[in-house]
Short mmCIF file of C-alpha atoms and ligand atoms in Angstrom, two decimals:
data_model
loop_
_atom_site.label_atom_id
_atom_site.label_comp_id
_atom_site.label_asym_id
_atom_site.label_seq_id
_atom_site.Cartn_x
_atom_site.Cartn_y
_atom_site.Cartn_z
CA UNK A 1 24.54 -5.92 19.19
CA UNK A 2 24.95 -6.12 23.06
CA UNK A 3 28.52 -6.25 22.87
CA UNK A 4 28.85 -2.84 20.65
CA UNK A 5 26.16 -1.12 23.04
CA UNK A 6 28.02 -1.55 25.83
CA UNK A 7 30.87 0.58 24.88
CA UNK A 8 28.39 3.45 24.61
CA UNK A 9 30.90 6.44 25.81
CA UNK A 10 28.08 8.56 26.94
CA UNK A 11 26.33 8.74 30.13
CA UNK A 12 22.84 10.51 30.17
CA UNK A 13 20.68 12.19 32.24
CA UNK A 14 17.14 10.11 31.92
CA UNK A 15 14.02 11.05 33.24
CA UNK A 16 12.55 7.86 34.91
CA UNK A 17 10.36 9.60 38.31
CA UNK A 18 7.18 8.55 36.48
CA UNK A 19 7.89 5.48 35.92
CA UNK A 20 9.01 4.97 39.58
CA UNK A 21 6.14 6.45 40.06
CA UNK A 22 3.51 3.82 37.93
CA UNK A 23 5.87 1.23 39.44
CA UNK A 24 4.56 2.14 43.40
CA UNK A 25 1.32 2.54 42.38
CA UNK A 26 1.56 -1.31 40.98
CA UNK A 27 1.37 0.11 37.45
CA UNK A 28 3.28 -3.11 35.16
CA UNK A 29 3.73 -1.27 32.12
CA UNK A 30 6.20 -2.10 29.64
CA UNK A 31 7.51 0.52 30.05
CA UNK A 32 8.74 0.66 33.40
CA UNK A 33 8.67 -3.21 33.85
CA UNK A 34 9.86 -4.86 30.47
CA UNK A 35 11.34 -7.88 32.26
CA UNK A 36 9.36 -8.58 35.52
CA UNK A 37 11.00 -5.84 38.41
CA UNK A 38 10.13 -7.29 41.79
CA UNK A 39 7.35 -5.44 43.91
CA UNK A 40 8.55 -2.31 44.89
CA UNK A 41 7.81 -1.31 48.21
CA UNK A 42 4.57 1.03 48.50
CA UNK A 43 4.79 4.18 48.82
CA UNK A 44 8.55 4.97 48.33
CA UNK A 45 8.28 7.17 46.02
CA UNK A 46 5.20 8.58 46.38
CA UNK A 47 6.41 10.11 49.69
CA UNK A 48 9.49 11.36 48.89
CA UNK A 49 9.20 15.62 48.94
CA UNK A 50 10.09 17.31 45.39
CA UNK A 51 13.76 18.14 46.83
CA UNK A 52 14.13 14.29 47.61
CA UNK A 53 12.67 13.78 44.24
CA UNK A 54 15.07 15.82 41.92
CA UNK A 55 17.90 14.70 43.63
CA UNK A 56 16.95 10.97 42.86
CA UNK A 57 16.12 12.20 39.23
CA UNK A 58 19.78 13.83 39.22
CA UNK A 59 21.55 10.43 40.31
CA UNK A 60 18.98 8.67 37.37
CA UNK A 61 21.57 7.99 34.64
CA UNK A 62 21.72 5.70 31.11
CA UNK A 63 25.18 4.00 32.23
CA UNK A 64 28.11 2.49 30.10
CA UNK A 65 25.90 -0.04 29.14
CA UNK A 66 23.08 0.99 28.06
CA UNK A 67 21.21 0.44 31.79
CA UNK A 68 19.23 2.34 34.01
CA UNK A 69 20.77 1.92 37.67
CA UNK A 70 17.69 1.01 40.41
CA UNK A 71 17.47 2.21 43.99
CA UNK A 72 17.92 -1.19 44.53
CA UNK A 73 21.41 -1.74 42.89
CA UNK A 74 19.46 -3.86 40.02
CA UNK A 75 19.45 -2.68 36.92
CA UNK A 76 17.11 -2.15 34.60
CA UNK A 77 17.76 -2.21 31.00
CA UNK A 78 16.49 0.59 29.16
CA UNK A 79 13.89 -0.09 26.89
CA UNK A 80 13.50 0.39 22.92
CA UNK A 81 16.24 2.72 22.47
CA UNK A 82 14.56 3.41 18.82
CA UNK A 83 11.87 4.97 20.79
CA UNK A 84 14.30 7.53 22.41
CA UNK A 85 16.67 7.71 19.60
CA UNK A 86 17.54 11.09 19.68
CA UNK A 87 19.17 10.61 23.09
CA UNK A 88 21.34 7.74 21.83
CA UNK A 89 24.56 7.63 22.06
CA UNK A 90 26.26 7.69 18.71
CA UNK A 91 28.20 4.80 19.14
CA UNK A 92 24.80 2.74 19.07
CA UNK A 93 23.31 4.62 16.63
CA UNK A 94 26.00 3.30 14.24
CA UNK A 95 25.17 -0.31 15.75
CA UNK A 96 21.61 0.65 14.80
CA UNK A 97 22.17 1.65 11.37
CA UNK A 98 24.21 -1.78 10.76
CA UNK A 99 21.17 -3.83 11.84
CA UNK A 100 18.79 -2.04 9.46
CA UNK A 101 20.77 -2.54 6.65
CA UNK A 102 21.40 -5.96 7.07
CA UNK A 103 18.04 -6.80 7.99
CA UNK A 104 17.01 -5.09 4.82
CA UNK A 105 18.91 -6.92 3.30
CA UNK A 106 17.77 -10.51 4.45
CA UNK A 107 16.59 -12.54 1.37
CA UNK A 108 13.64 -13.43 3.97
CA UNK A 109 12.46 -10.10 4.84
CA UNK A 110 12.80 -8.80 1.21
CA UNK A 111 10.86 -11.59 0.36
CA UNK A 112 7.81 -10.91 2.86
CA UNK A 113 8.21 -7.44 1.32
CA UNK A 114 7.66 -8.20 -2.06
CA UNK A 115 4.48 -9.66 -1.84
CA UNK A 116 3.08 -7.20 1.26
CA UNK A 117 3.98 -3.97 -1.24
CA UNK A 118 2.75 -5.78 -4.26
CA UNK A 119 -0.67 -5.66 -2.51
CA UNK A 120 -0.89 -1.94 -2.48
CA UNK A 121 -2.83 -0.16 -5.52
CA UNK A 122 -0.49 2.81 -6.70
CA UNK A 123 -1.70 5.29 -9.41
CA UNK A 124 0.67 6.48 -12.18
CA UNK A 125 3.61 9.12 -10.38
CA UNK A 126 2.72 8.38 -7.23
CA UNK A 127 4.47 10.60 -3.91
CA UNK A 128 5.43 8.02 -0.84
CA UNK A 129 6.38 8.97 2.26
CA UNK A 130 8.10 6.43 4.61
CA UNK A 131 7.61 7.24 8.12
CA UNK A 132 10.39 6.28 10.33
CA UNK A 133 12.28 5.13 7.63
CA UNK A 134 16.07 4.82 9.58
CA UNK A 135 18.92 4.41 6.91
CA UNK A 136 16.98 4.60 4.62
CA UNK A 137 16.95 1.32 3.47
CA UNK A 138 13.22 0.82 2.40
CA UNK A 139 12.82 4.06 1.25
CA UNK A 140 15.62 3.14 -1.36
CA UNK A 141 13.41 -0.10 -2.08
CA UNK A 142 10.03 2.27 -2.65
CA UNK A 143 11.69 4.73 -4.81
CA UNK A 144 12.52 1.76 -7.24
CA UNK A 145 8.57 0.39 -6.82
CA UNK A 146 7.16 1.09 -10.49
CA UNK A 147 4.60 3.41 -10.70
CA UNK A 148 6.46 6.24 -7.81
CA UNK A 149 7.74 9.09 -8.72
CA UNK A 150 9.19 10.17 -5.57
CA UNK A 151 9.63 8.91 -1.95
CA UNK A 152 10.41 10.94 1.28
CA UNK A 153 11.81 9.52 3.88
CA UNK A 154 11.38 10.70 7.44
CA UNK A 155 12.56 10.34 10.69
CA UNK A 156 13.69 12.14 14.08
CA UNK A 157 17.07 10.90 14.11
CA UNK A 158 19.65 13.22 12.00
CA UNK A 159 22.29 10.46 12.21
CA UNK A 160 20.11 8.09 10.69
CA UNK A 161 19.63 10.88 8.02
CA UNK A 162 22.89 11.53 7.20
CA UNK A 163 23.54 7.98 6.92
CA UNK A 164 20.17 7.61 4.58
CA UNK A 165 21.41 10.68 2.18
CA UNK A 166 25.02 9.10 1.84
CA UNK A 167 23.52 5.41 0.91
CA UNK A 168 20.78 7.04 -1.37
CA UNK A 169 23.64 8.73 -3.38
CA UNK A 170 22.79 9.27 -7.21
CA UNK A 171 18.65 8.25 -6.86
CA UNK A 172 17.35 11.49 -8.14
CA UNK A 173 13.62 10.47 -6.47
CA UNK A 174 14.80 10.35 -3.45
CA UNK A 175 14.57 12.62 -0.30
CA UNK A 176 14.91 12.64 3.08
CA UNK A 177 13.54 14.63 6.10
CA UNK A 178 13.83 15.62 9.69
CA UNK A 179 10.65 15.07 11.91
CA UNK A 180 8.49 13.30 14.06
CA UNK A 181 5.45 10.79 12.92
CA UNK A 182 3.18 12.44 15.23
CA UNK A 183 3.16 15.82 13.88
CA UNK A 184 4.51 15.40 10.31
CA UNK A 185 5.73 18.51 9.01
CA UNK A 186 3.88 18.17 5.85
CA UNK A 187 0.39 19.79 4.59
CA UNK A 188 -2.74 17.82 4.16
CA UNK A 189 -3.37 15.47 1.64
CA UNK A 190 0.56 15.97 -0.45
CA UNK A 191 1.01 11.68 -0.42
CA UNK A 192 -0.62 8.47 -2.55
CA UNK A 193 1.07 6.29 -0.01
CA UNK A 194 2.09 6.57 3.68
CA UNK A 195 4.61 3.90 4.92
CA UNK A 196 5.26 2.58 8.19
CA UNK A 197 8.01 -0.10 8.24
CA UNK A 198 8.48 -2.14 11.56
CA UNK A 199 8.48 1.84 13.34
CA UNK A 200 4.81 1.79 14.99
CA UNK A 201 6.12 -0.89 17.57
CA UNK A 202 8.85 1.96 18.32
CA UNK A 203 6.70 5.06 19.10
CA UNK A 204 4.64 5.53 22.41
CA UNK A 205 1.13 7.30 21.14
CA UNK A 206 0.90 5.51 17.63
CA UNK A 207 -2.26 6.20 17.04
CA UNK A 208 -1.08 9.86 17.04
CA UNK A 209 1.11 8.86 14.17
CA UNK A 210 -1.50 7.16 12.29
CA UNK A 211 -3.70 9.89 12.56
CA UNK A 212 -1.29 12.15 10.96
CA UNK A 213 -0.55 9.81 8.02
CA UNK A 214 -4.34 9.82 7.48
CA UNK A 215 -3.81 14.13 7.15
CA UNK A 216 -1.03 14.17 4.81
CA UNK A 217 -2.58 10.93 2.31
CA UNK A 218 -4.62 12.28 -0.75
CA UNK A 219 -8.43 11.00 -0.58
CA UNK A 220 -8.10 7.72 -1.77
CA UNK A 221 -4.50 7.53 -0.93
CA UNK A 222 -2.94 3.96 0.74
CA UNK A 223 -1.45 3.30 4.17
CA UNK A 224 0.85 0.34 4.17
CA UNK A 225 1.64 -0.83 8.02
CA UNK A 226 4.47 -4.01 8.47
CA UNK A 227 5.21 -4.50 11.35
CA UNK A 228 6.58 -7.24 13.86
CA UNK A 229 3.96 -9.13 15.81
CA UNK A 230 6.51 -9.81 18.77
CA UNK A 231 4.55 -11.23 21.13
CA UNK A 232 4.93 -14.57 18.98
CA UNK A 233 8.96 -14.55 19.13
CA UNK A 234 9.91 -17.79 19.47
CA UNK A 235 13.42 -19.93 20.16
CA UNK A 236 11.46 -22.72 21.93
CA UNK A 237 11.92 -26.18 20.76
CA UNK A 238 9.68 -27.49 23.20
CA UNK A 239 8.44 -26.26 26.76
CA UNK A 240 10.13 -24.71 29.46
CA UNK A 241 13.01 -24.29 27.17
CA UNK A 242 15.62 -21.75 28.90
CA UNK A 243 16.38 -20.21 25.25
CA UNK A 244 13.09 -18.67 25.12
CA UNK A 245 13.90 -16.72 28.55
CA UNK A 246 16.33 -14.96 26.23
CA UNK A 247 14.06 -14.11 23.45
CA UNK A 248 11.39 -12.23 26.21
CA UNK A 249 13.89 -10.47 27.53
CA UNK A 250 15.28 -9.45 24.16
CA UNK A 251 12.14 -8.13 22.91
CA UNK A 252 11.04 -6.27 26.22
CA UNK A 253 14.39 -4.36 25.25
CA UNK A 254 13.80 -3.39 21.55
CA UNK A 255 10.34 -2.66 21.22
CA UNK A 256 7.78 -0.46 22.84
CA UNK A 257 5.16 -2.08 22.42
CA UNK A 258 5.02 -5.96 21.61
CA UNK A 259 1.02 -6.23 21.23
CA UNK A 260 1.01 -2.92 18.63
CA UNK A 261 0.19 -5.54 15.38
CA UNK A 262 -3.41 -6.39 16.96
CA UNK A 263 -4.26 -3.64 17.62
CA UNK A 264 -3.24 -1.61 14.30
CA UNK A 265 -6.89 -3.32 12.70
CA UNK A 266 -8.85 -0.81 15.20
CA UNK A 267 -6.55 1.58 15.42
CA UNK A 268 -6.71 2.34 11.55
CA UNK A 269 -10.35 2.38 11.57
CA UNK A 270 -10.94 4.81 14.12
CA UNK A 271 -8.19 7.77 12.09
CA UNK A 272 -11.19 6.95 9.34
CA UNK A 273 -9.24 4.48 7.10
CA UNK A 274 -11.13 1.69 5.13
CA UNK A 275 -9.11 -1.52 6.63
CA UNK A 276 -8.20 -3.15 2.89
CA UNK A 277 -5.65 -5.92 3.85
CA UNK A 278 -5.12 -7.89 7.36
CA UNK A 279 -1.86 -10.56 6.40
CA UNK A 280 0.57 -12.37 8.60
CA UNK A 281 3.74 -13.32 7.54
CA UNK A 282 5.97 -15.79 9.03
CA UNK A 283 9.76 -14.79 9.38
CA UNK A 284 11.89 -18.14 10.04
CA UNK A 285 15.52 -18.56 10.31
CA UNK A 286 16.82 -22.22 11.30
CA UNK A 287 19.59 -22.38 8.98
CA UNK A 288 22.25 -19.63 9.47
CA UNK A 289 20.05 -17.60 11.82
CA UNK A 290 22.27 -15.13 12.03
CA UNK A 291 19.42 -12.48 13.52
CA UNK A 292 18.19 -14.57 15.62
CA UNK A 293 21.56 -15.69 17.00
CA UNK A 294 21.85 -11.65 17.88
CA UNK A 295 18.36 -11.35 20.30
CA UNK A 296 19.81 -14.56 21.95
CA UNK A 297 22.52 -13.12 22.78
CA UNK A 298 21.41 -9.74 23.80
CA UNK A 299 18.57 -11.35 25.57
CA UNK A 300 21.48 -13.05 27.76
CA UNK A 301 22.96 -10.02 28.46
CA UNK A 302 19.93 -8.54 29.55
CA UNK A 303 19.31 -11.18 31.48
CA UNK A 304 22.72 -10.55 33.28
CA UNK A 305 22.12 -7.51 33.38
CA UNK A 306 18.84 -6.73 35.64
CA UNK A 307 20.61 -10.08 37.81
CA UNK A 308 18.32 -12.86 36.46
CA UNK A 309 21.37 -15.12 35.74
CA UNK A 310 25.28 -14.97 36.23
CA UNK A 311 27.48 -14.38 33.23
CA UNK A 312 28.12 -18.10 33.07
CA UNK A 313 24.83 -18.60 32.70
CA UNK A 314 24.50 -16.52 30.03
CA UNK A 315 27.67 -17.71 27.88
CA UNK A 316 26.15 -21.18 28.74
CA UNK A 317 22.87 -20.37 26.84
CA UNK A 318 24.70 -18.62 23.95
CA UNK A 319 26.65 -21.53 23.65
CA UNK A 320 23.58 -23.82 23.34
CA UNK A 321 22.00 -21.94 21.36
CA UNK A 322 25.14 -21.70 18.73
CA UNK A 323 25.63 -25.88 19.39
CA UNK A 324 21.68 -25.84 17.93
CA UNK A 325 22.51 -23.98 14.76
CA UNK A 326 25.34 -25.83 13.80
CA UNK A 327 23.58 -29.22 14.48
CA UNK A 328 20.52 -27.92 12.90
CA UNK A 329 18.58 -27.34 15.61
CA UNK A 330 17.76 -24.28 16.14
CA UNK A 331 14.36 -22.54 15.12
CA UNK A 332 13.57 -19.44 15.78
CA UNK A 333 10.12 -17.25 14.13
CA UNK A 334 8.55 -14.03 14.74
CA UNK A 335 5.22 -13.14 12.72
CA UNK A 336 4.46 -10.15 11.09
CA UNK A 337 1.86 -8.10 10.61
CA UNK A 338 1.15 -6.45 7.25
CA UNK A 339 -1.67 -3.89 6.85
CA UNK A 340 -3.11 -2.19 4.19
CA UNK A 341 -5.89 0.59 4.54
CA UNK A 342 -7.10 3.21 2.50
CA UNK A 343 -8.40 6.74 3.18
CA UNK A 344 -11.53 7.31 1.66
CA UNK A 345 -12.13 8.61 -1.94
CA UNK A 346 -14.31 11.83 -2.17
C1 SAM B 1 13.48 -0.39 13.52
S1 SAM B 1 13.77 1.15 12.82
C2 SAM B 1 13.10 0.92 11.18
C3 SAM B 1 13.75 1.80 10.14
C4 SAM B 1 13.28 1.52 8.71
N1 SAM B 1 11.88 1.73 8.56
C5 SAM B 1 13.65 0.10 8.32
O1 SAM B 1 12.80 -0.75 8.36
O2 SAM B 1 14.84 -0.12 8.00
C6 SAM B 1 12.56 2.19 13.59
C7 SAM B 1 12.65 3.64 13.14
O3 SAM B 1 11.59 4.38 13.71
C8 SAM B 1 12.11 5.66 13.99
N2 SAM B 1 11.27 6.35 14.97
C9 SAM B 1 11.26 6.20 16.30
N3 SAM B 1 10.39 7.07 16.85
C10 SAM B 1 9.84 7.78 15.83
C11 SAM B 1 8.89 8.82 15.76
N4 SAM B 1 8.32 9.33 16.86
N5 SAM B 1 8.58 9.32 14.54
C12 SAM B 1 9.15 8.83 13.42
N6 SAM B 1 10.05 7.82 13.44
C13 SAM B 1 10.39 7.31 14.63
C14 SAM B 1 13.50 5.39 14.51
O4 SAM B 1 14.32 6.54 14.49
C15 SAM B 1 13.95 4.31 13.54
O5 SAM B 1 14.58 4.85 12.43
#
């Protein structure tokens, strides 16, 4: 994926001040720290007058490669671009769309699936509504789900739509629209089940989003959450292993929010949802691990990229971790986290 994002043609103004900001103030968010920045010296920022401060904003762009320059000359790579994805560049946006489809597509995945959306009580003709559903490629698996009479897929990004209408060609269930999970452009109660596929890890406020899948649910309708755990990504064979470097940095770089899956339990609860189903499942690839092979690599570049380690460095590790897969090596896991709450009947 790293390879295809760095011939990103577009260069974009971003606004990063507040993070600058958090980061002179000591504030280690994910956000404007997912792979360790040095201290930044106090008070930069803070002192700068607004003129000073727009001007810095102005010379703030997303480069070539997907990075955020620093004051420093470091870069900083910019995180989760699914969180921001109507500012991406379409040339990643395509990258995007391949990933989801062949994830989707992962014997493994569809596997963990199966038995997460078999838990989930449907009544006869149910409505489903995936939130932040891509390319649509789970929202084609729900509309084949017996007992659903139509799905509607939604999500901010109208590439990702286009590309979800084209796939989902000739299923007459099937729909697809434009908006955002935090105000869902729907009326109260219109849905028997609310899905949220790997997406919550992706959007900053998701208890906003939650909230508003609790609105548009009928009483007694289902919420079905998967989601990555990703704090438990894992390419270690034993400590201290260099390969694992690559997975952190990986993960600081395509999710917002790594620790989202423990807190979904509470999170649910407090919209007013009756917590049904708590599961983990374990996601392994150690033959052919094709994904995995991918946040190696663009864990590597990241690692290059905010000056960590020196290109060589980073082909070395790729290298190793390649030399593990075809000896039979190499391990790598992430847990998920399925939930399954329901809103309660009258
Ligand atoms: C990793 S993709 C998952 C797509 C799909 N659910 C799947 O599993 O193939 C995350 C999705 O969340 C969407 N997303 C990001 N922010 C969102 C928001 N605020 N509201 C709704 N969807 C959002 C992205 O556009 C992207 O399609």
């Amino acid at each position: 994926m790293s390879r295809a994002l760095n011939v990103a043609p577009k260069i974009q103004p971003v606004d990063i001040v507040g993070r600058f900001r958090d980061l002179e103030r000591g504030v280690r968010t994910h956000e404007n720290n997912p792979i360790g920045l040095p201290d930044a010296p106090q008070g930069r920022l803070q002192s700068m007058p607004i003129p000073a401060l727009i001007l810095f904003k102005a010379f703030c762009y997303i480069d070539q490669e997907f990075r955020l320059p620093l004051l420093t000359g470091e870069y900083l790579p910019m995180p989760d671009p699914y969180s921001q994805i109507t500012t991406v560049a379409p040339g990643i946006l395509d990258v995007l769309i391949k990933a989801m489809e062949l994830r989707a597509a992962d014997p493994r995945s569809q596997a963990i699936r199966k038995v997460f959306l078999s838990l989930v009580d449907l009544p006869d003709a149910a409505r489903v509504l995936e939130i932040g559903c891509g390319s649509g490629a789970i929202t084609r698996e729900l509309a084949h789900l017996p007992k659903v009479a139509e799905v509607v897929g939604l999500d901010p990004s109208p590439v990702f739509l286009a590309k979800a209408r084209q796939l989902a060609a000739g299923i007459a269930n099937l729909y697809f629209d434009e908006g955002d999970a935090r105000s869902l452009p729907y009326a109260d109660n219109e849905f028997d089940l609310a899905v949220f596929h790997t997406c919550l890890t992706h959007v900053p406020g998701p208890e906003k989003a939650v909230a508003e899948a609790f609105r548009v649910l009928r009483q007694g309708g289902h919420l079905a959450i998967l989601d990555g755990d990703y704090s438990t990504t894992s390419v270690a064979v034993g400590d201290h292993d260099p390969l694992q470097a690559c997975a952190e940095a990986a993960i600081a770089g395509l999710v917002n929010d790594r620790w989202l899956s423990r807190r979904l339990p509470g999170m649910v609860r407090s919209s007013g949802f009756h917590l049904q189903r708590l599961d983990s499942y374990g996601y392994l690839q150690a033959d052919s691990p094709d994904y995995m092979l991918t946040l190696v690599d663009r864990g590597a570049d990241i690692l290059v990229n905010s000056s960590r380690i020196d290109s060589a460095l980073a082909d070395g590790l790729k290298k190793e971790a390649r030399r593990r897969a075809e000896s039979g090596e190499f391990f790598g896991f992430i847990a998920f986290t399925g939930l399954v709450a329901r809103k309660p009947p009258l």
